[in-house]
Short mmCIF file of C-alpha atoms and ligand atoms in Angstrom, two decimals:
data_model
loop_
_atom_site.label_atom_id
_atom_site.label_comp_id
_atom_site.label_asym_id
_atom_site.label_seq_id
_atom_site.Cartn_x
_atom_site.Cartn_y
_atom_site.Cartn_z
CA MET A 1154 8.12 -9.06 11.08
CA ILE A 1155 7.91 -6.99 7.94
CA GLY A 1156 5.40 -4.51 6.58
CA ILE A 1157 4.39 -4.36 2.94
CA LEU A 1158 2.79 -1.39 1.27
CA GLY A 1159 1.41 -2.20 -2.16
CA GLY A 1160 0.01 0.53 -4.34
CA THR A 1161 -0.07 2.19 -7.71
CA PHE A 1162 2.07 5.04 -6.37
CA ASN A 1163 0.89 7.29 -9.18
CA PRO A 1164 2.64 9.21 -7.63
CA ILE A 1165 3.89 8.28 -4.14
CA HIS A 1166 3.07 10.99 -1.57
CA ASN A 1167 3.44 11.93 2.10
CA GLY A 1168 0.25 10.01 2.97
CA HIS A 1169 1.99 6.76 1.97
CA LEU A 1170 5.21 7.66 3.78
CA HIS A 1171 3.39 8.75 6.93
CA LEU A 1172 1.38 5.51 6.97
CA ALA A 1173 4.55 3.42 6.66
CA GLU A 1174 6.43 5.46 9.29
CA ARG A 1175 3.64 5.40 11.87
CA LEU A 1176 2.92 1.71 11.49
CA GLN A 1177 6.61 0.87 11.58
CA GLN A 1178 6.88 2.75 14.89
CA THR A 1179 3.80 1.06 16.34
CA LEU A 1180 4.46 -2.47 15.16
CA ALA A 1181 8.28 -2.42 15.08
CA PHE A 1182 8.71 -3.78 11.56
CA GLU A 1183 12.29 -4.63 10.65
CA THR A 1184 11.61 -3.27 7.19
CA VAL A 1185 8.74 -1.90 5.16
CA ARG A 1186 8.73 -2.94 1.51
CA PHE A 1187 6.99 -0.80 -1.05
CA ILE A 1188 5.59 -2.85 -3.94
CA PRO A 1189 4.47 -0.78 -6.91
CA ALA A 1190 1.82 -2.43 -9.08
CA ALA A 1191 2.92 -2.68 -12.71
CA ILE A 1192 -0.53 -3.36 -14.16
CA PRO A 1193 -3.16 -2.59 -11.51
CA ALA A 1194 -5.87 -5.21 -11.77
CA LEU A 1195 -8.73 -2.97 -10.65
CA LYS A 1196 -7.77 0.46 -11.98
CA ASP A 1197 -7.33 1.98 -15.41
CA MET A 1198 -3.77 1.60 -16.69
CA PRO A 1199 -1.77 4.55 -15.30
CA LYS A 1200 -0.42 6.94 -17.93
CA VAL A 1201 2.87 7.05 -16.08
CA SER A 1202 4.95 3.93 -16.66
CA ALA A 1203 5.59 1.38 -13.95
CA LYS A 1204 9.30 2.15 -14.18
CA GLN A 1205 8.74 5.85 -13.56
CA ARG A 1206 6.34 5.16 -10.67
CA ALA A 1207 8.93 2.81 -9.18
CA ASP A 1208 11.68 5.42 -9.69
CA MET A 1209 9.60 7.88 -7.67
CA VAL A 1210 9.17 5.33 -4.88
CA LYS A 1211 12.95 4.79 -4.83
CA LEU A 1212 13.56 8.53 -4.57
CA ALA A 1213 11.00 8.95 -1.81
CA ILE A 1214 12.50 6.28 0.45
CA VAL A 1215 16.18 6.96 -0.17
CA ASP A 1216 16.65 8.55 3.28
CA HIS A 1217 14.81 5.77 5.13
CA PRO A 1218 17.31 3.02 5.92
CA THR A 1219 14.56 0.53 6.80
CA PHE A 1220 12.31 1.17 3.79
CA GLU A 1221 12.88 -0.90 0.66
CA ILE A 1222 11.47 -1.07 -2.82
CA ASP A 1223 10.41 -4.44 -4.17
CA THR A 1224 9.91 -4.51 -7.93
CA ARG A 1225 8.64 -8.08 -8.30
CA GLU A 1226 5.39 -6.89 -9.91
CA LEU A 1227 7.37 -5.09 -12.62
CA GLU A 1228 9.11 -8.33 -13.45
CA ARG A 1229 5.89 -10.28 -14.05
CA ALA A 1230 3.64 -10.21 -17.09
CA GLY A 1231 -0.11 -9.70 -16.84
CA PRO A 1232 -2.16 -8.03 -14.10
CA SER A 1233 -0.30 -7.40 -10.83
CA TYR A 1234 -2.22 -9.65 -8.47
CA THR A 1235 -1.35 -9.36 -4.79
CA ILE A 1236 -1.86 -13.09 -4.28
CA ASP A 1237 0.99 -13.81 -6.74
CA SER A 1238 3.28 -11.38 -4.92
CA LEU A 1239 2.47 -12.95 -1.57
CA ILE A 1240 3.16 -16.46 -2.83
CA SER A 1241 6.50 -15.38 -4.24
CA LEU A 1242 7.34 -13.45 -1.04
CA ARG A 1243 6.63 -16.60 0.96
CA LYS A 1244 9.02 -18.55 -1.25
CA GLU A 1245 11.66 -15.95 -0.54
CA LEU A 1246 11.05 -15.39 3.19
CA GLY A 1247 9.76 -18.78 4.31
CA ASP A 1248 6.54 -19.67 6.11
CA LYS A 1249 7.34 -18.38 9.56
CA VAL A 1250 8.07 -14.69 9.13
CA SER A 1251 5.19 -12.38 9.95
CA ILE A 1252 4.12 -10.44 6.85
CA CYS A 1253 1.83 -7.46 7.49
CA TRP A 1254 0.09 -6.02 4.44
CA LEU A 1255 -0.57 -2.34 5.18
CA ILE A 1256 -3.72 -1.05 3.60
CA GLY A 1257 -6.06 1.94 3.71
CA PHE A 1258 -9.68 1.46 4.63
CA ASP A 1259 -10.79 2.42 1.11
CA ALA A 1260 -8.78 -0.37 -0.51
CA PHE A 1261 -9.64 -2.87 2.21
CA ALA A 1262 -13.36 -2.19 1.76
CA ARG A 1263 -13.02 -3.60 -1.76
CA LEU A 1264 -10.80 -6.53 -0.87
CA ASN A 1265 -13.46 -9.04 -1.93
CA THR A 1266 -12.98 -7.89 -5.53
CA TRP A 1267 -9.29 -8.87 -5.51
CA HIS A 1268 -8.13 -11.95 -7.40
CA ARG A 1269 -8.33 -15.02 -5.10
CA TRP A 1270 -9.07 -12.70 -2.18
CA ASN A 1271 -10.08 -15.60 0.03
CA GLU A 1272 -6.51 -16.89 0.04
CA LEU A 1273 -4.74 -13.65 0.93
CA LEU A 1274 -4.89 -14.19 4.71
CA ASP A 1275 -3.18 -17.56 4.28
CA HIS A 1276 -0.05 -15.60 3.44
CA CYS A 1277 -0.22 -12.30 5.36
CA HIS A 1278 -1.91 -10.26 8.06
CA PHE A 1279 -3.74 -7.08 7.16
CA VAL A 1280 -3.15 -3.85 9.07
CA VAL A 1281 -5.97 -1.52 8.09
CA VAL A 1282 -5.87 2.25 8.65
CA LYS A 1283 -8.68 4.72 8.23
CA ARG A 1284 -8.10 7.49 5.74
CA PRO A 1285 -9.86 10.84 5.96
CA HIS A 1286 -13.30 10.53 4.30
CA SER A 1287 -13.33 6.76 4.74
CA GLU A 1288 -16.13 7.08 7.32
CA ASP A 1289 -18.46 7.26 4.28
CA LEU A 1290 -17.39 3.79 3.17
CA THR A 1291 -19.34 0.80 4.36
CA TRP A 1292 -18.25 -2.79 4.49
CA ASN A 1293 -20.14 -5.34 2.52
CA ALA A 1294 -21.18 -8.64 4.06
CA GLU A 1295 -18.13 -10.53 2.79
CA ILE A 1296 -15.67 -8.08 4.33
CA GLU A 1297 -17.75 -7.90 7.49
CA SER A 1298 -17.53 -11.65 8.03
CA LEU A 1299 -13.84 -11.75 7.11
CA VAL A 1300 -13.18 -9.13 9.82
CA GLU A 1301 -15.36 -11.00 12.31
CA LEU A 1302 -13.37 -14.17 11.75
CA HIS A 1303 -9.89 -12.69 11.76
CA GLN A 1304 -9.84 -9.43 13.71
CA THR A 1305 -7.46 -8.98 16.62
CA ASN A 1306 -6.66 -6.00 18.83
CA ASN A 1307 -3.51 -7.57 20.12
CA LEU A 1308 -0.35 -6.31 18.38
CA ASN A 1309 1.61 -9.28 19.70
CA SER A 1310 -0.59 -11.79 17.95
CA LEU A 1311 0.65 -10.35 14.64
CA LYS A 1312 4.20 -10.92 15.75
CA ASN A 1313 3.59 -14.44 16.96
CA SER A 1314 2.06 -15.80 13.77
CA GLY A 1315 2.99 -15.44 10.13
CA SER A 1316 -0.44 -14.65 8.71
CA GLY A 1317 -4.17 -14.75 9.23
CA LYS A 1318 -5.04 -11.71 11.38
CA ILE A 1319 -6.67 -8.37 10.71
CA LEU A 1320 -5.69 -5.41 12.88
CA ILE A 1321 -7.57 -2.15 12.51
CA GLN A 1322 -5.13 0.48 13.68
CA GLU A 1323 -6.04 4.06 14.43
CA ILE A 1324 -3.49 6.50 13.05
CA ALA A 1325 -3.95 10.12 12.14
CA ALA A 1326 -3.75 9.50 8.38
CA LEU A 1327 -3.01 12.48 6.16
CA ASP A 1328 -5.67 13.81 3.83
CA ILE A 1329 -3.68 13.26 0.64
CA SER A 1330 -4.39 11.14 -2.43
CA SER A 1331 -2.61 10.58 -5.73
CA THR A 1332 -5.84 11.39 -7.56
CA GLU A 1333 -5.91 14.86 -6.04
CA ILE A 1334 -2.20 15.36 -6.69
CA ARG A 1335 -2.62 14.46 -10.39
CA LYS A 1336 -5.45 16.99 -10.68
CA ASN A 1337 -3.51 19.66 -8.84
CA ILE A 1338 -0.43 19.26 -11.02
CA ALA A 1339 -2.55 19.41 -14.19
CA SER A 1340 -4.15 22.64 -12.96
CA LYS A 1341 -0.77 24.00 -11.82
CA SER A 1342 -1.79 24.11 -8.15
CA ASN A 1343 0.83 23.86 -5.48
CA VAL A 1344 1.73 20.33 -4.33
CA SER A 1345 4.86 21.20 -2.34
CA ASP A 1346 3.38 20.27 1.04
CA VAL A 1347 2.05 16.83 0.06
CA MET A 1348 5.12 15.12 -1.36
CA PRO A 1349 8.92 15.19 -1.05
CA SER A 1350 10.66 17.82 -3.15
CA SER A 1351 12.68 15.13 -4.92
CA ILE A 1352 9.40 13.75 -6.34
CA ILE A 1353 8.24 17.19 -7.43
CA ASN A 1354 11.57 17.65 -9.24
CA TYR A 1355 11.26 14.25 -10.92
CA ILE A 1356 7.72 15.04 -12.06
CA GLN A 1357 8.83 18.39 -13.50
CA GLN A 1358 11.87 16.92 -15.16
CA HIS A 1359 9.83 14.18 -16.86
CA GLN A 1360 6.80 16.41 -17.45
CA LEU A 1361 4.41 13.97 -15.80
CA TYR A 1362 0.75 14.64 -15.03
CA GLN A 1363 0.68 17.79 -17.15
P1 ATP B 1626 -5.27 7.01 -6.12
O1 ATP B 1626 -5.93 8.28 -5.68
O2 ATP B 1626 -4.69 7.06 -7.48
O3 ATP B 1626 -6.08 5.77 -5.85
P2 ATP B 1626 -3.87 6.71 -3.59
O4 ATP B 1626 -3.47 8.02 -3.01
O5 ATP B 1626 -5.11 6.06 -3.05
O6 ATP B 1626 -3.97 6.86 -5.17
P3 ATP B 1626 -2.60 4.18 -3.86
O7 ATP B 1626 -1.31 3.94 -4.55
O8 ATP B 1626 -3.87 3.78 -4.50
O9 ATP B 1626 -2.66 5.75 -3.48
O10 ATP B 1626 -2.56 3.60 -2.37
C1 ATP B 1626 -1.81 2.50 -1.96
C2 ATP B 1626 -2.23 2.14 -0.53
O11 ATP B 1626 -1.97 3.23 0.36
C3 ATP B 1626 -3.73 1.85 -0.39
O12 ATP B 1626 -3.89 0.80 0.54
C4 ATP B 1626 -4.29 3.16 0.14
O13 ATP B 1626 -5.48 2.97 0.89
C5 ATP B 1626 -3.15 3.63 1.03
N1 ATP B 1626 -3.11 5.09 1.15
C6 ATP B 1626 -2.97 5.98 0.15
N2 ATP B 1626 -2.98 7.25 0.60
C7 ATP B 1626 -3.12 7.15 1.95
C8 ATP B 1626 -3.23 8.14 2.99
N3 ATP B 1626 -3.19 9.44 2.74
N4 ATP B 1626 -3.35 7.69 4.27
C9 ATP B 1626 -3.40 6.35 4.52
N5 ATP B 1626 -3.32 5.38 3.58
C10 ATP B 1626 -3.18 5.77 2.31
MG1 MG B 1627 -6.20 4.62 -4.02
#
């Protein structure tokens, strides 16, 4: 069973790392793969290049032996659609392995805007975590019925099948976002407690987010 954390990682922060660590402990993933989006389909193009965002992910996970970076979205042209990554992961890993896509409530609430969203659960499970402030978000009817059809509270059922389930997992998520970090760096506020020092050094060295 593996966990996947897709994101823009603009930049990666302790909220991402904490999410991956906690869910790895709870669900006993063999590995967690971080997949940076090269060209996010639903966001403005990041000013920081995909290569630099991926470099920061690499730096952030260097001390985690079971965390890996997966750069397949950097190697494709066009928008970085999750469905394409899942299909290529399936080719690599086979049909049987359990693939758990880790996702915050905010991103999951908009899942029905993703390219070919109806097919995603054919290839993975979703493990959804609440982020601070996500209580304000509501689910639309499409997400509501997707959850109704696929939700499980049984961790083992994620292990015993390759795809198709939604688990909503309570973790104490950290109140950190890349948006806030970008603003704080631009206004020269302190970001030392929200991301690893290696990332702060990288950002300074490359003069990002100024
Ligand atoms: P931005 O503010 O630019 O959107 P972000 O902090 O939301 O950045 P993303 O790269 O968009 O980071 O997030 C990737 C995934 O990680 C998403 O599923 C998101 O919900 C989740 N995530 C991000 N930050 C946290 C956090 N602090 N706690 C739990 N999940 C998080
Ligand atoms: Mg986000």
